[in-house]
Coordinates of C-alpha atoms in Angstrom, one line a residue:
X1 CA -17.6 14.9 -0.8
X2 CA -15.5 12.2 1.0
X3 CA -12.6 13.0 -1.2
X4 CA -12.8 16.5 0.2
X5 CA -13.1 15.0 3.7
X6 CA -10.1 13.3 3.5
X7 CA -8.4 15.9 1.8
X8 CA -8.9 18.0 4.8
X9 CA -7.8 15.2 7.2
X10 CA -4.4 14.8 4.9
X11 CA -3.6 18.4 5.4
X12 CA -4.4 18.9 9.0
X13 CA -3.0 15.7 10.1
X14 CA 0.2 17.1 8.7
X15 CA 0.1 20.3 9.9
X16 CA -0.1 18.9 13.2
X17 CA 2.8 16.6 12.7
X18 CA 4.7 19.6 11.7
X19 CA 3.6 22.1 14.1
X20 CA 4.0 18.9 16.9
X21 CA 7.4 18.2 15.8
X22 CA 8.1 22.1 15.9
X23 CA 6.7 22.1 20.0
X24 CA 9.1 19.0 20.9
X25 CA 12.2 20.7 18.9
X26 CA 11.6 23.8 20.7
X27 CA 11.2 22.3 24.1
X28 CA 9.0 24.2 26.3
X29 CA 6.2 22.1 26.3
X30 CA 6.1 18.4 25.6
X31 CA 3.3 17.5 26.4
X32 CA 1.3 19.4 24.0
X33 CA 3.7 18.0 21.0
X34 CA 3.2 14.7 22.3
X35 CA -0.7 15.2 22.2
X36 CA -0.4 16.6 18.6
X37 CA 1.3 13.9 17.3
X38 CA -1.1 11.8 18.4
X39 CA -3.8 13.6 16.9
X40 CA -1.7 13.5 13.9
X41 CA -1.4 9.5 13.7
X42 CA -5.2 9.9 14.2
X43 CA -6.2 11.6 11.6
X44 CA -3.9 9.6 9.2
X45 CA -5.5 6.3 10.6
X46 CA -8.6 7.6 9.8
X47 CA -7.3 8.5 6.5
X48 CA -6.1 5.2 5.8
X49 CA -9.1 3.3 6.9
X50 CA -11.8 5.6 4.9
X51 CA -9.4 4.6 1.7
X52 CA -9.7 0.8 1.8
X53 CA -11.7 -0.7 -0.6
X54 CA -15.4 -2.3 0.4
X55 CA -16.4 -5.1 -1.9
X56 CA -19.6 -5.2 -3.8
X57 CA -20.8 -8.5 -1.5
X58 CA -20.5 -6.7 1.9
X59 CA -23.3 -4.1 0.8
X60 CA -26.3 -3.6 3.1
X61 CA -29.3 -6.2 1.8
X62 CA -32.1 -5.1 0.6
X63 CA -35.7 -6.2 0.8
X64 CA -36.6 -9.4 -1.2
X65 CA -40.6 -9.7 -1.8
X66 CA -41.9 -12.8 -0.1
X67 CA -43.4 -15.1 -2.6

């Protein structure tokens, strides 16, 4: 399911880098192609930091039984 999730994020971070460089080529409004490659960078961010790898030690702890 993640994979799928960040699928997703890949494609519609780059559609909005596409469609927000398209916007700031065109000219008529800035602002929004600004605003959309921000979104962009987002979404990749997010992207990169739900691909970096967790090691085994930094798991929650569990219960132990008290002796």
């Amino acid at each position: 399911m993640s994979n799928l999730i960040l699928s997703v994020l890949m494609l519609a971070g780059t559609a909005l880098l596409a469609g927000g460089v398209f916007v700031l080529r065109k000219g008529d409004n800035k602002k929004q192609g600004w605003l959309m490659l921000v979104a962009a960078a987002v979404m990749f961010a997010n992207v990169w930091i739900g691909l970096i790898p967790v090691p085994d030690s930094n798991q929650p702890l569990t219960a132990q039984p008290a002796d």
